Structures are given as C-alpha cells and as structure tokens.
Amino acid sequence: MGRDPIDRAVSKLLGDSLRALYAIIMLRIVVERGPIHGYGIRKLVEEVSRGAARPSESTVYDTLKRLERMGLIESFWGESPLGGPMRKYYRATELGREVLSRLLEELQPILSAILGISPEAGSPWARSGDS
C-alpha cells in the first residue's frame, strides 16, 4: 500500500529543502574550512547540525559536483595527511565566497521568521493575545 498524502507531501517538501540546505551548508564548510576532502565535509555537516543532518556519501559527492559545476568550488588531488592514497580536496572560488555571503544575507530574515526567533516583539507565529 502507498504512503498517505501527508507522508508524500512531507517527504517531497523535505527532500527539495534538504537538497538546497545541504548545498548551502557544504558551501559554507568549504569556504570556512577548505581545502577539505569529502569525508571531512560529511563529518562537519553532521557536527554543525548536531547530528540532525546525516547526508549519505552519494548525497555529499553529488552536491559537491553540483557546486563545482556552478563554479562555486573547485577540486584538486592532494596528499593524505596520514600518508595514504591521494584524496580529492575542495576549495572555494571567489564566486563561491560571494554567493555564500549573499545567500546568508538573504536567508537570515527568512529563517528567523520561519523559526519564530525574531528579536522584535515576540514570535510572529503567536496569535493575537498569545504573546
């Protein structure tokens, strides 16, 4: 039997949203912590989200490929810190830095409103008389 309409809608909305959020989080990690390899990015996504986000390996590398195609990051092969096989590292481009800055600037008021954390006069989600 198929999933109910609520499950389908939530899954679709979260899937689309998570794809965008992973891209923004990974871009920020590469900008702030790069050069960094894919496994390191995956671990930092989990760390900065306090375990709430656990992208699969394929999600991480698909997202990195997309960011690279957009010209926001670039990759190169480098030595493993422990002398193991070469690793693919990622670093931000100037365009990537500028795009991240604009994204964070534009998303801050939106996320604050959605989460109800606006510092002005209580929660925007409260009904009249609730706050």
mmCIF file of N, CA and C in Angstrom:
data_model
loop_
_atom_site.group_PDB
_atom_site.id
_atom_site.type_symbol
_atom_site.label_atom_id
_atom_site.label_comp_id
_atom_site.label_asym_id
_atom_site.label_seq_id
_atom_site.Cartn_x
_atom_site.Cartn_y
_atom_site.Cartn_z
ATOM 1 N N MET A 1 0.836 -1.174 0.000
ATOM 2 C CA MET A 1 0.000 0.000 0.000
ATOM 3 C C MET A 1 0.887 1.246 0.000
ATOM 4 N N GLY A 2 0.472 2.281 -0.722
ATOM 5 C CA GLY A 2 1.261 3.501 -0.827
ATOM 6 C C GLY A 2 1.205 4.347 0.431
ATOM 7 N N ARG A 3 2.095 5.289 0.470
ATOM 8 C CA ARG A 3 2.112 6.204 1.612
ATOM 9 C C ARG A 3 0.916 7.140 1.542
ATOM 10 N N ASP A 4 0.526 7.638 2.683
ATOM 11 C CA ASP A 4 -0.615 8.553 2.697
ATOM 12 C C ASP A 4 -0.188 9.926 2.166
ATOM 13 N N PRO A 5 -1.144 10.781 1.820
ATOM 14 C CA PRO A 5 -0.829 12.089 1.233
ATOM 15 C C PRO A 5 0.042 12.970 2.125
ATOM 16 N N ILE A 6 -0.112 12.867 3.430
ATOM 17 C CA ILE A 6 0.716 13.672 4.333
ATOM 18 C C ILE A 6 2.166 13.236 4.235
ATOM 19 N N ASP A 7 2.416 11.925 4.294
ATOM 20 C CA ASP A 7 3.783 11.415 4.178
ATOM 21 C C ASP A 7 4.413 11.822 2.853
ATOM 22 N N ARG A 8 3.653 11.713 1.768
ATOM 23 C CA ARG A 8 4.182 12.078 0.448
ATOM 24 C C ARG A 8 4.533 13.562 0.391
ATOM 25 N N ALA A 9 3.647 14.408 0.898
ATOM 26 C CA ALA A 9 3.889 15.856 0.861
ATOM 27 C C ALA A 9 5.096 16.239 1.714
ATOM 28 N N VAL A 10 5.167 15.692 2.923
ATOM 29 C CA VAL A 10 6.295 15.996 3.809
ATOM 30 C C VAL A 10 7.596 15.515 3.182
ATOM 31 N N SER A 11 7.590 14.311 2.639
ATOM 32 C CA SER A 11 8.781 13.757 2.007
ATOM 33 C C SER A 11 9.244 14.626 0.839
ATOM 34 N N LYS A 12 8.316 15.052 0.005
ATOM 35 C CA LYS A 12 8.652 15.887 -1.149
ATOM 36 C C LYS A 12 9.210 17.236 -0.702
ATOM 37 N N LEU A 13 8.530 17.895 0.226
ATOM 38 C CA LEU A 13 8.990 19.206 0.686
ATOM 39 C C LEU A 13 10.333 19.120 1.394
ATOM 40 N N LEU A 14 10.500 18.121 2.245
ATOM 41 C CA LEU A 14 11.777 17.965 2.930
ATOM 42 C C LEU A 14 12.890 17.604 1.958
ATOM 43 N N GLY A 15 12.606 16.735 1.004
ATOM 44 C CA GLY A 15 13.622 16.347 0.028
ATOM 45 C C GLY A 15 14.141 17.535 -0.750
ATOM 46 N N ASP A 16 13.240 18.351 -1.261
ATOM 47 C CA ASP A 16 13.646 19.543 -2.009
ATOM 48 C C ASP A 16 14.400 20.515 -1.113
ATOM 49 N N SER A 17 13.910 20.703 0.105
ATOM 50 C CA SER A 17 14.538 21.646 1.031
ATOM 51 C C SER A 17 15.904 21.154 1.484
ATOM 52 N N LEU A 18 16.003 19.865 1.808
ATOM 53 C CA LEU A 18 17.277 19.324 2.273
ATOM 54 C C LEU A 18 18.351 19.415 1.207
ATOM 55 N N ARG A 19 17.986 19.204 -0.030
ATOM 56 C CA ARG A 19 18.966 19.304 -1.117
ATOM 57 C C ARG A 19 19.579 20.702 -1.136
ATOM 58 N N ALA A 20 18.743 21.722 -1.037
ATOM 59 C CA ALA A 20 19.232 23.102 -1.028
ATOM 60 C C ALA A 20 20.028 23.392 0.247
ATOM 61 N N LEU A 21 19.526 22.931 1.381
ATOM 62 C CA LEU A 21 20.230 23.189 2.643
ATOM 63 C C LEU A 21 21.590 22.506 2.684
ATOM 64 N N TYR A 22 21.666 21.271 2.198
ATOM 65 C CA TYR A 22 22.961 20.593 2.147
ATOM 66 C C TYR A 22 23.945 21.374 1.282
ATOM 67 N N ALA A 23 23.483 21.885 0.160
ATOM 68 C CA ALA A 23 24.367 22.651 -0.721
ATOM 69 C C ALA A 23 24.897 23.889 -0.004
ATOM 70 N N ILE A 24 24.032 24.588 0.715
ATOM 71 C CA ILE A 24 24.458 25.798 1.427
ATOM 72 C C ILE A 24 25.411 25.446 2.566
ATOM 73 N N ILE A 25 25.082 24.410 3.328
ATOM 74 C CA ILE A 25 25.952 24.001 4.436
ATOM 75 C C ILE A 25 27.320 23.577 3.908
ATOM 76 N N MET A 26 27.337 22.774 2.841
ATOM 77 C CA MET A 26 28.613 22.302 2.297
ATOM 78 C C MET A 26 29.420 23.446 1.710
ATOM 79 N N LEU A 27 28.755 24.380 1.045
ATOM 80 C CA LEU A 27 29.474 25.543 0.518
ATOM 81 C C LEU A 27 30.092 26.323 1.676
ATOM 82 N N ARG A 28 29.353 26.520 2.738
ATOM 83 C CA ARG A 28 29.895 27.254 3.886
ATOM 84 C C ARG A 28 31.086 26.518 4.494
ATOM 85 N N ILE A 29 30.998 25.207 4.602
ATOM 86 C CA ILE A 29 32.117 24.428 5.138
ATOM 87 C C ILE A 29 33.351 24.599 4.261
ATOM 88 N N VAL A 30 33.176 24.511 2.950
ATOM 89 C CA VAL A 30 34.325 24.642 2.047
ATOM 90 C C VAL A 30 34.902 26.055 2.128
ATOM 91 N N VAL A 31 34.047 27.063 2.202
ATOM 92 C CA VAL A 31 34.526 28.450 2.311
ATOM 93 C C VAL A 31 35.300 28.639 3.617
ATOM 94 N N GLU A 32 34.750 28.163 4.721
ATOM 95 C CA GLU A 32 35.336 28.447 6.027
ATOM 96 C C GLU A 32 36.417 27.465 6.467
ATOM 97 N N ARG A 33 36.381 26.235 5.964
ATOM 98 C CA ARG A 33 37.322 25.216 6.442
ATOM 99 C C ARG A 33 38.212 24.634 5.346
ATOM 100 N N GLY A 34 37.995 25.053 4.104
ATOM 101 C CA GLY A 34 38.725 24.461 2.993
ATOM 102 C C GLY A 34 40.164 24.904 2.938
ATOM 103 N N PRO A 35 40.988 24.194 2.187
ATOM 104 C CA PRO A 35 40.651 22.986 1.445
ATOM 105 C C PRO A 35 40.332 21.820 2.388
ATOM 106 N N ILE A 36 39.365 21.023 1.947
ATOM 107 C CA ILE A 36 38.879 19.915 2.766
ATOM 108 C C ILE A 36 38.390 18.799 1.844
ATOM 109 N N HIS A 37 38.555 17.557 2.274
ATOM 110 C CA HIS A 37 38.122 16.414 1.458
ATOM 111 C C HIS A 37 36.668 16.065 1.762
ATOM 112 N N GLY A 38 36.067 15.261 0.905
ATOM 113 C CA GLY A 38 34.647 14.937 1.001
ATOM 114 C C GLY A 38 34.241 14.301 2.314
ATOM 115 N N TYR A 39 35.052 13.373 2.818
ATOM 116 C CA TYR A 39 34.708 12.733 4.089
ATOM 117 C C TYR A 39 34.700 13.762 5.218
ATOM 118 N N GLY A 40 35.667 14.677 5.189
ATOM 119 C CA GLY A 40 35.712 15.738 6.196
ATOM 120 C C GLY A 40 34.484 16.626 6.124
ATOM 121 N N ILE A 41 34.023 16.906 4.914
ATOM 122 C CA ILE A 41 32.814 17.712 4.726
ATOM 123 C C ILE A 41 31.617 16.979 5.321
ATOM 124 N N ARG A 42 31.512 15.698 5.009
ATOM 125 C CA ARG A 42 30.383 14.901 5.523
ATOM 126 C C ARG A 42 30.353 14.914 7.052
ATOM 127 N N LYS A 43 31.510 14.741 7.679
ATOM 128 C CA LYS A 43 31.585 14.733 9.136
ATOM 129 C C LYS A 43 31.229 16.105 9.709
ATOM 130 N N LEU A 44 31.669 17.176 9.059
ATOM 131 C CA LEU A 44 31.348 18.520 9.549
ATOM 132 C C LEU A 44 29.871 18.854 9.390
ATOM 133 N N VAL A 45 29.229 18.353 8.335
ATOM 134 C CA VAL A 45 27.781 18.558 8.190
ATOM 135 C C VAL A 45 27.080 17.956 9.409
ATOM 136 N N GLU A 46 27.483 16.751 9.786
ATOM 137 C CA GLU A 46 26.892 16.107 10.962
ATOM 138 C C GLU A 46 27.200 16.905 12.230
ATOM 139 N N GLU A 47 28.438 17.381 12.337
ATOM 140 C CA GLU A 47 28.853 18.116 13.536
ATOM 141 C C GLU A 47 28.114 19.447 13.676
ATOM 142 N N VAL A 48 28.091 20.248 12.607
ATOM 143 C CA VAL A 48 27.463 21.571 12.719
ATOM 144 C C VAL A 48 25.951 21.470 12.889
ATOM 145 N N SER A 49 25.368 20.359 12.461
ATOM 146 C CA SER A 49 23.919 20.174 12.629
ATOM 147 C C SER A 49 23.596 19.434 13.930
ATOM 148 N N ARG A 50 24.624 19.187 14.731
ATOM 149 C CA ARG A 50 24.474 18.439 15.984
ATOM 150 C C ARG A 50 23.813 17.082 15.748
ATOM 151 N N GLY A 51 24.178 16.460 14.635
ATOM 152 C CA GLY A 51 23.686 15.128 14.312
ATOM 153 C C GLY A 51 22.339 15.081 13.618
ATOM 154 N N ALA A 52 21.698 16.227 13.449
ATOM 155 C CA ALA A 52 20.375 16.246 12.805
ATOM 156 C C ALA A 52 20.472 15.952 11.313
ATOM 157 N N ALA A 53 21.563 16.359 10.686
ATOM 158 C CA ALA A 53 21.764 16.117 9.253
ATOM 159 C C ALA A 53 22.832 15.045 9.099
ATOM 160 N N ARG A 54 22.480 13.981 8.404
ATOM 161 C CA ARG A 54 23.414 12.877 8.156
ATOM 162 C C ARG A 54 23.335 12.496 6.680
ATOM 163 N N PRO A 55 23.949 13.329 5.826
ATOM 164 C CA PRO A 55 23.855 13.040 4.399
ATOM 165 C C PRO A 55 24.605 11.764 4.042
ATOM 166 N N SER A 56 24.063 11.044 3.078
ATOM 167 C CA SER A 56 24.747 9.846 2.591
ATOM 168 C C SER A 56 25.987 10.276 1.814
ATOM 169 N N GLU A 57 26.864 9.326 1.601
ATOM 170 C CA GLU A 57 28.070 9.598 0.820
ATOM 171 C C GLU A 57 27.695 10.094 -0.575
ATOM 172 N N SER A 58 26.706 9.461 -1.199
ATOM 173 C CA SER A 58 26.312 9.879 -2.551
ATOM 174 C C SER A 58 25.722 11.286 -2.539
ATOM 175 N N THR A 59 24.977 11.641 -1.498
ATOM 176 C CA THR A 59 24.436 12.999 -1.402
ATOM 177 C C THR A 59 25.564 14.015 -1.317
ATOM 178 N N VAL A 60 26.573 13.723 -0.512
ATOM 179 C CA VAL A 60 27.711 14.642 -0.371
ATOM 180 C C VAL A 60 28.400 14.841 -1.710
ATOM 181 N N TYR A 61 28.747 13.750 -2.391
ATOM 182 C CA TYR A 61 29.512 13.889 -3.626
ATOM 183 C C TYR A 61 28.668 14.441 -4.772
ATOM 184 N N ASP A 62 27.388 14.113 -4.824
ATOM 185 C CA ASP A 62 26.511 14.721 -5.836
ATOM 186 C C ASP A 62 26.404 16.226 -5.615
ATOM 187 N N THR A 63 26.293 16.631 -4.360
ATOM 188 C CA THR A 63 26.197 18.058 -4.035
ATOM 189 C C THR A 63 27.494 18.771 -4.378
ATOM 190 N N LEU A 64 28.626 18.165 -4.049
ATOM 191 C CA LEU A 64 29.917 18.777 -4.370
ATOM 192 C C LEU A 64 30.095 18.921 -5.879
ATOM 193 N N LYS A 65 29.674 17.911 -6.635
ATOM 194 C CA LYS A 65 29.754 18.002 -8.104
ATOM 195 C C LYS A 65 28.903 19.159 -8.612
ATOM 196 N N ARG A 66 27.706 19.306 -8.045
ATOM 197 C CA ARG A 66 26.821 20.392 -8.462
ATOM 198 C C ARG A 66 27.441 21.755 -8.149
ATOM 199 N N LEU A 67 28.006 21.906 -6.962
ATOM 200 C CA LEU A 67 28.655 23.165 -6.589
ATOM 201 C C LEU A 67 29.849 23.452 -7.496
ATOM 202 N N GLU A 68 30.560 22.396 -7.868
ATOM 203 C CA GLU A 68 31.715 22.572 -8.754
ATOM 204 C C GLU A 68 31.263 22.976 -10.159
ATOM 205 N N ARG A 69 30.209 22.344 -10.665
ATOM 206 C CA ARG A 69 29.682 22.718 -11.992
ATOM 207 C C ARG A 69 29.214 24.172 -12.018
ATOM 208 N N MET A 70 28.719 24.653 -10.890
ATOM 209 C CA MET A 70 28.259 26.039 -10.792
ATOM 210 C C MET A 70 29.419 27.025 -10.659
ATOM 211 N N GLY A 71 30.631 26.503 -10.479
ATOM 212 C CA GLY A 71 31.799 27.369 -10.340
ATOM 213 C C GLY A 71 31.987 27.928 -8.935
ATOM 214 N N LEU A 72 31.309 27.338 -7.947
ATOM 215 C CA LEU A 72 31.379 27.847 -6.580
ATOM 216 C C LEU A 72 32.531 27.235 -5.786
ATOM 217 N N ILE A 73 32.939 26.035 -6.188
ATOM 218 C CA ILE A 73 34.089 25.370 -5.579
ATOM 219 C C ILE A 73 34.922 24.754 -6.694
ATOM 220 N N GLU A 74 36.145 24.385 -6.346
ATOM 221 C CA GLU A 74 36.985 23.646 -7.290
ATOM 222 C C GLU A 74 37.661 22.519 -6.529
ATOM 223 N N SER A 75 38.022 21.478 -7.258
ATOM 224 C CA SER A 75 38.635 20.316 -6.619
ATOM 225 C C SER A 75 40.049 20.123 -7.138
ATOM 226 N N PHE A 76 40.838 19.437 -6.331
ATOM 227 C CA PHE A 76 42.199 19.084 -6.724
ATOM 228 C C PHE A 76 42.615 17.858 -5.921
ATOM 229 N N TRP A 77 43.587 17.127 -6.446
ATOM 230 C CA TRP A 77 44.087 15.944 -5.749
ATOM 231 C C TRP A 77 45.268 16.354 -4.879
ATOM 232 N N GLY A 78 45.282 15.834 -3.644
ATOM 233 C CA GLY A 78 46.364 16.159 -2.723
ATOM 234 C C GLY A 78 46.723 14.973 -1.852
ATOM 235 N N GLU A 79 47.822 15.134 -1.168
ATOM 236 C CA GLU A 79 48.324 14.090 -0.271
ATOM 237 C C GLU A 79 47.368 13.877 0.899
ATOM 238 N N SER A 80 47.270 12.643 1.325
ATOM 239 C CA SER A 80 46.530 12.321 2.541
ATOM 240 C C SER A 80 47.414 12.683 3.724
ATOM 241 N N PRO A 81 46.861 13.286 4.781
ATOM 242 C CA PRO A 81 47.695 13.684 5.914
ATOM 243 C C PRO A 81 48.413 12.519 6.594
ATOM 244 N N LEU A 82 47.876 11.317 6.472
ATOM 245 C CA LEU A 82 48.490 10.160 7.124
ATOM 246 C C LEU A 82 49.306 9.308 6.160
ATOM 247 N N GLY A 83 49.604 9.854 4.993
ATOM 248 C CA GLY A 83 50.421 9.138 4.029
ATOM 249 C C GLY A 83 49.684 8.084 3.233
ATOM 250 N N GLY A 84 48.372 8.085 3.258
ATOM 251 C CA GLY A 84 47.575 7.126 2.499
ATOM 252 C C GLY A 84 47.460 7.548 1.045
ATOM 253 N N PRO A 85 46.470 7.011 0.353
ATOM 254 C CA PRO A 85 46.287 7.361 -1.058
ATOM 255 C C PRO A 85 45.891 8.835 -1.214
ATOM 256 N N MET A 86 46.104 9.351 -2.411
ATOM 257 C CA MET A 86 45.738 10.735 -2.709
ATOM 258 C C MET A 86 44.246 10.920 -2.443
ATOM 259 N N ARG A 87 43.895 12.121 -2.028
ATOM 260 C CA ARG A 87 42.495 12.457 -1.758
ATOM 261 C C ARG A 87 42.092 13.639 -2.616
ATOM 262 N N LYS A 88 40.807 13.690 -2.916
ATOM 263 C CA LYS A 88 40.264 14.829 -3.646
ATOM 264 C C LYS A 88 39.848 15.877 -2.622
ATOM 265 N N TYR A 89 40.408 17.065 -2.767
ATOM 266 C CA TYR A 89 40.103 18.171 -1.864
ATOM 267 C C TYR A 89 39.279 19.212 -2.600
ATOM 268 N N TYR A 90 38.550 19.995 -1.819
ATOM 269 C CA TYR A 90 37.689 21.042 -2.371
ATOM 270 C C TYR A 90 38.045 22.368 -1.722
ATOM 271 N N ARG A 91 38.055 23.419 -2.537
ATOM 272 C CA ARG A 91 38.262 24.774 -2.025
ATOM 273 C C ARG A 91 37.284 25.698 -2.726
ATOM 274 N N ALA A 92 36.973 26.785 -2.064
ATOM 275 C CA ALA A 92 36.003 27.742 -2.601
ATOM 276 C C ALA A 92 36.653 28.632 -3.649
ATOM 277 N N THR A 93 35.858 29.020 -4.614
ATOM 278 C CA THR A 93 36.282 30.037 -5.572
ATOM 279 C C THR A 93 35.818 31.392 -5.039
ATOM 280 N N GLU A 94 36.296 32.452 -5.651
ATOM 281 C CA GLU A 94 35.836 33.786 -5.253
ATOM 282 C C GLU A 94 34.331 33.906 -5.464
ATOM 283 N N LEU A 95 33.846 33.358 -6.576
ATOM 284 C CA LEU A 95 32.403 33.364 -6.826
ATOM 285 C C LEU A 95 31.667 32.633 -5.702
ATOM 286 N N GLY A 96 32.196 31.508 -5.269
ATOM 287 C CA GLY A 96 31.580 30.746 -4.191
ATOM 288 C C GLY A 96 31.494 31.544 -2.901
ATOM 289 N N ARG A 97 32.553 32.291 -2.599
ATOM 290 C CA ARG A 97 32.550 33.133 -1.391
ATOM 291 C C ARG A 97 31.475 34.213 -1.482
ATOM 292 N N GLU A 98 31.387 34.840 -2.648
ATOM 293 C CA GLU A 98 30.402 35.907 -2.844
ATOM 294 C C GLU A 98 28.975 35.361 -2.801
ATOM 295 N N VAL A 99 28.760 34.205 -3.420
ATOM 296 C CA VAL A 99 27.428 33.595 -3.421
ATOM 297 C C VAL A 99 27.027 33.215 -1.994
ATOM 298 N N LEU A 100 27.940 32.625 -1.229
ATOM 299 C CA LEU A 100 27.626 32.258 0.153
ATOM 300 C C LEU A 100 27.249 33.494 0.962
ATOM 301 N N SER A 101 28.004 34.557 0.809
ATOM 302 C CA SER A 101 27.711 35.786 1.539
ATOM 303 C C SER A 101 26.301 36.283 1.229
ATOM 304 N N ARG A 102 25.945 36.288 -0.044
ATOM 305 C CA ARG A 102 24.608 36.742 -0.443
ATOM 306 C C ARG A 102 23.531 35.797 0.072
ATOM 307 N N LEU A 103 23.774 34.486 -0.016
ATOM 308 C CA LEU A 103 22.797 33.512 0.483
ATOM 309 C C LEU A 103 22.518 33.714 1.968
ATOM 310 N N LEU A 104 23.573 33.857 2.751
ATOM 311 C CA LEU A 104 23.393 34.017 4.190
ATOM 312 C C LEU A 104 22.659 35.313 4.508
ATOM 313 N N GLU A 105 22.988 36.355 3.771
ATOM 314 C CA GLU A 105 22.322 37.650 3.955
ATOM 315 C C GLU A 105 20.825 37.548 3.652
ATOM 316 N N GLU A 106 20.488 36.863 2.574
ATOM 317 C CA GLU A 106 19.086 36.762 2.169
ATOM 318 C C GLU A 106 18.302 35.736 2.992
ATOM 319 N N LEU A 107 18.974 34.690 3.454
ATOM 320 C CA LEU A 107 18.276 33.645 4.210
ATOM 321 C C LEU A 107 18.039 33.993 5.675
ATOM 322 N N GLN A 108 18.874 34.838 6.255
ATOM 323 C CA GLN A 108 18.759 35.138 7.685
ATOM 324 C C GLN A 108 17.363 35.606 8.082
ATOM 325 N N PRO A 109 16.797 36.618 7.430
ATOM 326 C CA PRO A 109 15.456 37.041 7.852
ATOM 327 C C PRO A 109 14.382 35.985 7.580
ATOM 328 N N ILE A 110 14.555 35.210 6.525
ATOM 329 C CA ILE A 110 13.573 34.169 6.203
ATOM 330 C C ILE A 110 13.592 33.081 7.273
ATOM 331 N N LEU A 111 14.793 32.598 7.605
ATOM 332 C CA LEU A 111 14.903 31.547 8.618
ATOM 333 C C LEU A 111 14.453 32.040 9.985
ATOM 334 N N SER A 112 14.774 33.274 10.315
ATOM 335 C CA SER A 112 14.333 33.833 11.595
ATOM 336 C C SER A 112 12.815 33.854 11.675
ATOM 337 N N ALA A 113 12.173 34.242 10.589
ATOM 338 C CA ALA A 113 10.706 34.288 10.578
ATOM 339 C C ALA A 113 10.109 32.887 10.671
ATOM 340 N N ILE A 114 10.660 31.944 9.917
ATOM 341 C CA ILE A 114 10.139 30.575 9.933
ATOM 342 C C ILE A 114 10.280 29.960 11.320
ATOM 343 N N LEU A 115 11.425 30.175 11.936
ATOM 344 C CA LEU A 115 11.691 29.566 13.234
ATOM 345 C C LEU A 115 11.106 30.360 14.393
ATOM 346 N N GLY A 116 10.579 31.543 14.094
ATOM 347 C CA GLY A 116 9.974 32.352 15.146
ATOM 348 C C GLY A 116 10.973 32.903 16.133
ATOM 349 N N ILE A 117 12.174 33.232 15.656
ATOM 350 C CA ILE A 117 13.213 33.719 16.558
ATOM 351 C C ILE A 117 13.539 35.185 16.327
ATOM 352 N N SER A 118 12.617 35.890 15.752
ATOM 353 C CA SER A 118 12.826 37.309 15.521
ATOM 354 C C SER A 118 12.955 38.025 16.859
ATOM 355 N N PRO A 119 13.987 38.838 17.027
ATOM 356 C CA PRO A 119 14.168 39.516 18.307
ATOM 357 C C PRO A 119 13.122 40.596 18.576
ATOM 358 N N GLU A 120 12.409 41.027 17.543
ATOM 359 C CA GLU A 120 11.417 42.084 17.713
ATOM 360 C C GLU A 120 10.110 41.520 18.262
ATOM 361 N N ALA A 121 9.654 42.050 19.372
ATOM 362 C CA ALA A 121 8.309 41.872 19.921
ATOM 363 C C ALA A 121 7.704 40.486 19.798
ATOM 364 N N GLY A 122 8.383 39.503 20.278
ATOM 365 C CA GLY A 122 7.776 38.179 20.362
ATOM 366 C C GLY A 122 7.730 37.423 19.055
ATOM 367 N N SER A 123 7.126 36.276 19.127
ATOM 368 C CA SER A 123 7.055 35.371 17.989
ATOM 369 C C SER A 123 6.041 35.839 16.954
ATOM 370 N N PRO A 124 6.415 35.817 15.674
ATOM 371 C CA PRO A 124 5.452 36.169 14.634
ATOM 372 C C PRO A 124 4.381 35.095 14.468
ATOM 373 N N TRP A 125 4.580 33.937 15.091
ATOM 374 C CA TRP A 125 3.629 32.838 14.967
ATOM 375 C C TRP A 125 2.532 32.898 16.024
ATOM 376 N N ALA A 126 2.716 33.733 17.029
ATOM 377 C CA ALA A 126 1.714 33.810 18.098
ATOM 378 C C ALA A 126 0.438 34.462 17.579
ATOM 379 N N ARG A 127 -0.690 33.919 17.990
ATOM 380 C CA ARG A 127 -1.977 34.518 17.643
ATOM 381 C C ARG A 127 -2.201 35.718 18.541
ATOM 382 N N SER A 128 -3.087 36.573 18.127
ATOM 383 C CA SER A 128 -3.419 37.737 18.956
ATOM 384 C C SER A 128 -3.785 37.276 20.353
ATOM 385 N N GLY A 129 -3.167 37.898 21.327
ATOM 386 C CA GLY A 129 -3.448 37.557 22.715
ATOM 387 C C GLY A 129 -2.599 36.423 23.263
ATOM 388 N N ASP A 130 -1.820 35.719 22.388
ATOM 389 C CA ASP A 130 -0.988 34.601 22.849
ATOM 390 C C ASP A 130 0.362 35.058 23.385
ATOM 391 N N SER A 131 0.877 36.189 22.888
ATOM 392 C CA SER A 131 2.247 36.548 23.248
ATOM 393 C C SER A 131 2.392 37.346 24.481
#
